mmCIF file with all atom_site columns, C-alpha atoms in Angstrom:
data_model
loop_
_atom_site.group_PDB
_atom_site.id
_atom_site.type_symbol
_atom_site.label_atom_id
_atom_site.label_alt_id
_atom_site.label_comp_id
_atom_site.label_asym_id
_atom_site.label_entity_id
_atom_site.label_seq_id
_atom_site.pdbx_PDB_ins_code
_atom_site.Cartn_x
_atom_site.Cartn_y
_atom_site.Cartn_z
_atom_site.occupancy
_atom_site.B_iso_or_equiv
_atom_site.pdbx_formal_charge
_atom_site.auth_seq_id
_atom_site.auth_comp_id
_atom_site.auth_asym_id
_atom_site.auth_atom_id
_atom_site.pdbx_PDB_model_num
ATOM 1   C CA . UNK A 1 1   ? 38.255  19.689 5.816   1.00 54.00 ? 30  UNK A CA 1
ATOM 2   C CA . UNK A 1 2   ? 36.090  18.275 8.712   1.00 56.00 ? 31  UNK A CA 1
ATOM 3   C CA . UNK A 1 3   ? 35.047  21.989 9.630   1.00 58.00 ? 32  UNK A CA 1
ATOM 4   C CA . UNK A 1 4   ? 33.978  22.301 6.347   1.00 53.00 ? 33  UNK A CA 1
ATOM 5   C CA . UNK A 1 5   ? 32.037  19.142 6.005   1.00 55.00 ? 34  UNK A CA 1
ATOM 6   C CA . UNK A 1 6   ? 30.451  19.875 9.365   1.00 51.00 ? 35  UNK A CA 1
ATOM 7   C CA . UNK A 1 7   ? 29.453  23.326 8.161   1.00 51.00 ? 36  UNK A CA 1
ATOM 8   C CA . UNK A 1 8   ? 28.059  21.896 4.887   1.00 50.00 ? 37  UNK A CA 1
ATOM 9   C CA . UNK A 1 9   ? 25.901  19.064 6.882   1.00 50.00 ? 38  UNK A CA 1
ATOM 10  C CA . UNK A 1 10  ? 24.632  22.095 9.000   1.00 51.00 ? 39  UNK A CA 1
ATOM 11  C CA . UNK A 1 11  ? 23.627  23.954 5.917   1.00 51.00 ? 40  UNK A CA 1
ATOM 12  C CA . UNK A 1 12  ? 21.605  21.063 4.436   1.00 48.00 ? 41  UNK A CA 1
ATOM 13  C CA . UNK A 1 13  ? 19.933  20.493 7.682   1.00 47.00 ? 42  UNK A CA 1
ATOM 14  C CA . UNK A 1 14  ? 19.126  24.193 8.451   1.00 46.00 ? 43  UNK A CA 1
ATOM 15  C CA . UNK A 1 15  ? 17.918  24.808 4.925   1.00 47.00 ? 44  UNK A CA 1
ATOM 16  C CA . UNK A 1 16  ? 15.620  21.862 4.651   1.00 52.00 ? 45  UNK A CA 1
ATOM 17  C CA . UNK A 1 17  ? 13.702  23.012 7.772   1.00 59.00 ? 46  UNK A CA 1
ATOM 18  C CA . UNK A 1 18  ? 10.922  24.534 5.936   1.00 73.00 ? 47  UNK A CA 1
ATOM 19  C CA . UNK A 1 19  ? 7.289   24.057 6.920   1.00 83.00 ? 48  UNK A CA 1
ATOM 20  C CA . UNK A 1 20  ? 5.771   20.633 5.870   1.00 87.00 ? 49  UNK A CA 1
ATOM 21  C CA . UNK A 1 21  ? 2.262   20.099 4.421   1.00 86.00 ? 50  UNK A CA 1
ATOM 22  C CA . UNK A 1 22  ? 1.498   17.892 7.577   1.00 90.00 ? 51  UNK A CA 1
ATOM 23  C CA . UNK A 1 23  ? 2.578   20.764 10.089  1.00 91.00 ? 52  UNK A CA 1
ATOM 24  C CA . UNK A 1 24  ? 0.179   23.051 8.102   1.00 94.00 ? 53  UNK A CA 1
ATOM 25  C CA . UNK A 1 25  ? -2.820  20.742 8.165   1.00 92.00 ? 54  UNK A CA 1
ATOM 26  C CA . UNK A 1 26  ? -2.398  20.074 11.817  1.00 93.00 ? 55  UNK A CA 1
ATOM 27  C CA . UNK A 1 27  ? -2.465  23.533 12.514  1.00 93.00 ? 56  UNK A CA 1
ATOM 28  C CA . UNK A 1 28  ? -5.652  23.717 11.116  1.00 95.00 ? 57  UNK A CA 1
ATOM 29  C CA . UNK A 1 29  ? -5.125  25.220 7.495   1.00 96.00 ? 58  UNK A CA 1
ATOM 30  C CA . UNK A 1 30  ? -6.932  24.022 4.462   1.00 97.00 ? 59  UNK A CA 1
ATOM 31  C CA . UNK A 1 31  ? -5.681  22.835 0.936   1.00 97.00 ? 60  UNK A CA 1
ATOM 32  C CA . UNK A 1 32  ? -6.076  26.417 -0.480  1.00 97.00 ? 61  UNK A CA 1
ATOM 33  C CA . UNK A 1 33  ? -3.807  27.844 2.356   1.00 97.00 ? 62  UNK A CA 1
ATOM 34  C CA . UNK A 1 34  ? -1.180  24.845 1.874   1.00 96.00 ? 63  UNK A CA 1
ATOM 35  C CA . UNK A 1 35  ? -1.299  25.638 -1.926  1.00 97.00 ? 64  UNK A CA 1
ATOM 36  C CA . UNK A 1 36  ? -0.746  29.113 -1.487  1.00 97.00 ? 65  UNK A CA 1
ATOM 37  C CA . UNK A 1 37  ? 1.833   28.541 1.023   1.00 96.00 ? 66  UNK A CA 1
ATOM 38  C CA . UNK A 1 38  ? 3.990   26.250 -1.448  1.00 95.00 ? 67  UNK A CA 1
ATOM 39  C CA . UNK A 1 39  ? 3.686   28.939 -4.018  1.00 96.00 ? 68  UNK A CA 1
ATOM 40  C CA . UNK A 1 40  ? 4.546   31.868 -1.909  1.00 96.00 ? 69  UNK A CA 1
ATOM 41  C CA . UNK A 1 41  ? 7.515   29.857 -0.776  1.00 95.00 ? 70  UNK A CA 1
ATOM 42  C CA . UNK A 1 42  ? 9.070   29.143 -4.157  1.00 94.00 ? 71  UNK A CA 1
ATOM 43  C CA . UNK A 1 43  ? 8.267   32.743 -4.913  1.00 96.00 ? 72  UNK A CA 1
ATOM 44  C CA . UNK A 1 44  ? 9.943   34.007 -1.643  1.00 95.00 ? 73  UNK A CA 1
ATOM 45  C CA . UNK A 1 45  ? 13.111  32.170 -2.394  1.00 93.00 ? 74  UNK A CA 1
ATOM 46  C CA . UNK A 1 46  ? 13.423  33.387 -5.945  1.00 94.00 ? 75  UNK A CA 1
ATOM 47  C CA . UNK A 1 47  ? 12.701  36.868 -4.735  1.00 95.00 ? 76  UNK A CA 1
ATOM 48  C CA . UNK A 1 48  ? 15.595  36.548 -2.266  1.00 93.00 ? 77  UNK A CA 1
ATOM 49  C CA . UNK A 1 49  ? 17.993  35.760 -5.082  1.00 91.00 ? 78  UNK A CA 1
ATOM 50  C CA . UNK A 1 50  ? 17.904  32.131 -6.024  1.00 90.00 ? 79  UNK A CA 1
ATOM 51  C CA . UNK A 1 51  ? 17.364  32.290 -9.531  1.00 90.00 ? 80  UNK A CA 1
ATOM 52  C CA . UNK A 1 52  ? 16.766  28.503 -9.691  1.00 91.00 ? 81  UNK A CA 1
ATOM 53  C CA . UNK A 1 53  ? 13.355  28.888 -8.126  1.00 92.00 ? 82  UNK A CA 1
ATOM 54  C CA . UNK A 1 54  ? 10.372  30.006 -10.086 1.00 93.00 ? 83  UNK A CA 1
ATOM 55  C CA . UNK A 1 55  ? 7.801   33.023 -9.015  1.00 95.00 ? 84  UNK A CA 1
ATOM 56  C CA . UNK A 1 56  ? 4.480   31.484 -8.663  1.00 96.00 ? 85  UNK A CA 1
ATOM 57  C CA . UNK A 1 57  ? 1.299   33.221 -7.914  1.00 97.00 ? 86  UNK A CA 1
ATOM 58  C CA . UNK A 1 58  ? -2.311  32.458 -9.131  1.00 97.00 ? 87  UNK A CA 1
ATOM 59  C CA . UNK A 1 59  ? -3.397  36.139 -9.075  1.00 98.00 ? 88  UNK A CA 1
ATOM 60  C CA . UNK A 1 60  ? -6.962  35.499 -9.657  1.00 98.00 ? 89  UNK A CA 1
ATOM 61  C CA . UNK A 1 61  ? -6.951  32.922 -6.714  1.00 98.00 ? 90  UNK A CA 1
ATOM 62  C CA . UNK A 1 62  ? -4.939  35.282 -4.608  1.00 98.00 ? 91  UNK A CA 1
ATOM 63  C CA . UNK A 1 63  ? -7.601  38.162 -5.064  1.00 98.00 ? 92  UNK A CA 1
ATOM 64  C CA . UNK A 1 64  ? -10.669 36.010 -4.298  1.00 98.00 ? 93  UNK A CA 1
ATOM 65  C CA . UNK A 1 65  ? -9.403  33.418 -2.001  1.00 98.00 ? 94  UNK A CA 1
ATOM 66  C CA . UNK A 1 66  ? -8.489  34.563 1.367   1.00 98.00 ? 95  UNK A CA 1
ATOM 67  C CA . UNK A 1 67  ? -6.942  31.208 2.632   1.00 97.00 ? 96  UNK A CA 1
ATOM 68  C CA . UNK A 1 68  ? -5.048  30.927 -0.532  1.00 98.00 ? 97  UNK A CA 1
ATOM 69  C CA . UNK A 1 69  ? -3.619  34.681 -0.102  1.00 98.00 ? 98  UNK A CA 1
ATOM 70  C CA . UNK A 1 70  ? -2.670  34.224 3.357   1.00 98.00 ? 99  UNK A CA 1
ATOM 71  C CA . UNK A 1 71  ? -0.927  31.076 2.940   1.00 97.00 ? 100 UNK A CA 1
ATOM 72  C CA . UNK A 1 72  ? 0.887   32.693 -0.232  1.00 97.00 ? 101 UNK A CA 1
ATOM 73  C CA . UNK A 1 73  ? 2.077   35.543 1.892   1.00 97.00 ? 102 UNK A CA 1
ATOM 74  C CA . UNK A 1 74  ? 3.253   33.233 5.008   1.00 96.00 ? 103 UNK A CA 1
ATOM 75  C CA . UNK A 1 75  ? 5.002   30.913 2.609   1.00 96.00 ? 104 UNK A CA 1
ATOM 76  C CA . UNK A 1 76  ? 6.719   33.895 0.720   1.00 96.00 ? 105 UNK A CA 1
ATOM 77  C CA . UNK A 1 77  ? 8.255   35.204 4.107   1.00 95.00 ? 106 UNK A CA 1
ATOM 78  C CA . UNK A 1 78  ? 9.246   31.859 4.888   1.00 95.00 ? 107 UNK A CA 1
ATOM 79  C CA . UNK A 1 79  ? 10.885  31.558 1.492   1.00 94.00 ? 108 UNK A CA 1
ATOM 80  C CA . UNK A 1 80  ? 12.724  34.670 1.717   1.00 94.00 ? 109 UNK A CA 1
ATOM 81  C CA . UNK A 1 81  ? 14.021  33.622 5.288   1.00 93.00 ? 110 UNK A CA 1
ATOM 82  C CA . UNK A 1 82  ? 15.279  30.254 3.989   1.00 91.00 ? 111 UNK A CA 1
ATOM 83  C CA . UNK A 1 83  ? 17.211  31.947 1.177   1.00 91.00 ? 112 UNK A CA 1
ATOM 84  C CA . UNK A 1 84  ? 18.526  34.564 3.451   1.00 89.00 ? 113 UNK A CA 1
ATOM 85  C CA . UNK A 1 85  ? 19.839  31.712 5.677   1.00 87.00 ? 114 UNK A CA 1
ATOM 86  C CA . UNK A 1 86  ? 21.416  29.485 2.935   1.00 85.00 ? 115 UNK A CA 1
ATOM 87  C CA . UNK A 1 87  ? 23.044  32.789 1.509   1.00 81.00 ? 116 UNK A CA 1
ATOM 88  C CA . UNK A 1 88  ? 24.322  33.720 5.113   1.00 79.00 ? 117 UNK A CA 1
ATOM 89  C CA . UNK A 1 89  ? 25.694  29.979 5.771   1.00 68.00 ? 118 UNK A CA 1
ATOM 90  C CA . UNK A 1 90  ? 27.361  29.922 1.997   1.00 68.00 ? 119 UNK A CA 1
ATOM 91  C CA . UNK A 1 91  ? 29.173  33.052 2.954   1.00 63.00 ? 120 UNK A CA 1
ATOM 92  C CA . UNK A 1 92  ? 30.573  31.772 6.278   1.00 62.00 ? 121 UNK A CA 1
ATOM 93  C CA . UNK A 1 93  ? 31.771  28.500 4.458   1.00 60.00 ? 122 UNK A CA 1
ATOM 94  C CA . UNK A 1 94  ? 33.465  30.570 1.901   1.00 57.00 ? 123 UNK A CA 1
ATOM 95  C CA . UNK A 1 95  ? 35.303  32.768 4.275   1.00 59.00 ? 124 UNK A CA 1
ATOM 96  C CA . UNK A 1 96  ? 35.857  29.793 6.684   1.00 60.00 ? 125 UNK A CA 1
ATOM 97  C CA . UNK A 1 97  ? 38.191  28.121 3.954   1.00 58.00 ? 126 UNK A CA 1
ATOM 98  C CA . UNK A 1 98  ? 41.724  29.518 4.021   1.00 58.00 ? 127 UNK A CA 1
ATOM 99  C CA . UNK A 1 99  ? 44.107  27.699 1.366   1.00 61.00 ? 128 UNK A CA 1
ATOM 100 C CA . UNK A 1 100 ? 47.752  27.548 2.196   1.00 60.00 ? 129 UNK A CA 1
ATOM 101 C CA . UNK A 1 101 ? 49.565  30.751 0.816   1.00 60.00 ? 130 UNK A CA 1
ATOM 102 C CA . UNK A 1 102 ? 52.879  29.224 0.566   1.00 65.00 ? 131 UNK A CA 1
ATOM 103 C CA . UNK A 1 103 ? 53.923  26.746 -2.054  1.00 63.00 ? 132 UNK A CA 1
ATOM 104 C CA . UNK A 1 104 ? 55.426  23.631 -0.445  1.00 67.00 ? 133 UNK A CA 1
ATOM 105 C CA . UNK A 1 105 ? 58.480  22.068 -2.295  1.00 70.00 ? 134 UNK A CA 1
ATOM 106 C CA . UNK A 1 106 ? 58.359  18.303 -1.881  1.00 71.00 ? 135 UNK A CA 1
ATOM 107 C CA . UNK A 1 107 ? 62.124  18.008 -2.039  1.00 74.00 ? 136 UNK A CA 1
ATOM 108 C CA . UNK A 1 108 ? 62.830  20.597 0.736   1.00 72.00 ? 137 UNK A CA 1
ATOM 109 C CA . UNK A 1 109 ? 60.170  18.719 3.127   1.00 68.00 ? 138 UNK A CA 1
ATOM 110 C CA . UNK A 1 110 ? 61.800  15.536 2.524   1.00 71.00 ? 139 UNK A CA 1
ATOM 111 C CA . UNK A 1 111 ? 65.274  17.212 3.396   1.00 73.00 ? 140 UNK A CA 1
ATOM 112 C CA . UNK A 1 112 ? 63.864  18.326 6.739   1.00 70.00 ? 141 UNK A CA 1
ATOM 113 C CA . UNK A 1 113 ? 63.332  14.683 7.980   1.00 63.00 ? 142 UNK A CA 1
#
């Protein structure tokens, strides 16, 4: 059980490590890039199989605003990576849990002691 909790904690930490607005802005990106990044990240997560996310793309802005477009492409890539990491982690948690295969009779266990 402790192993499961530790793995769950790791999943929460690792999947929450997306790029923040402040990191993007500190890197010199403008708000059009940041908005495109957010839209692309949601889209990438959805494209990678998370049906709780929504595909978001302002097509007119994507075609006319290079900053939005570059942010969207970068965000889509990050979203796919985050979803793939979450899926891999979920699979590893599921395969690490091994329920007991034998049924224990409490009366028999009591007789042993």
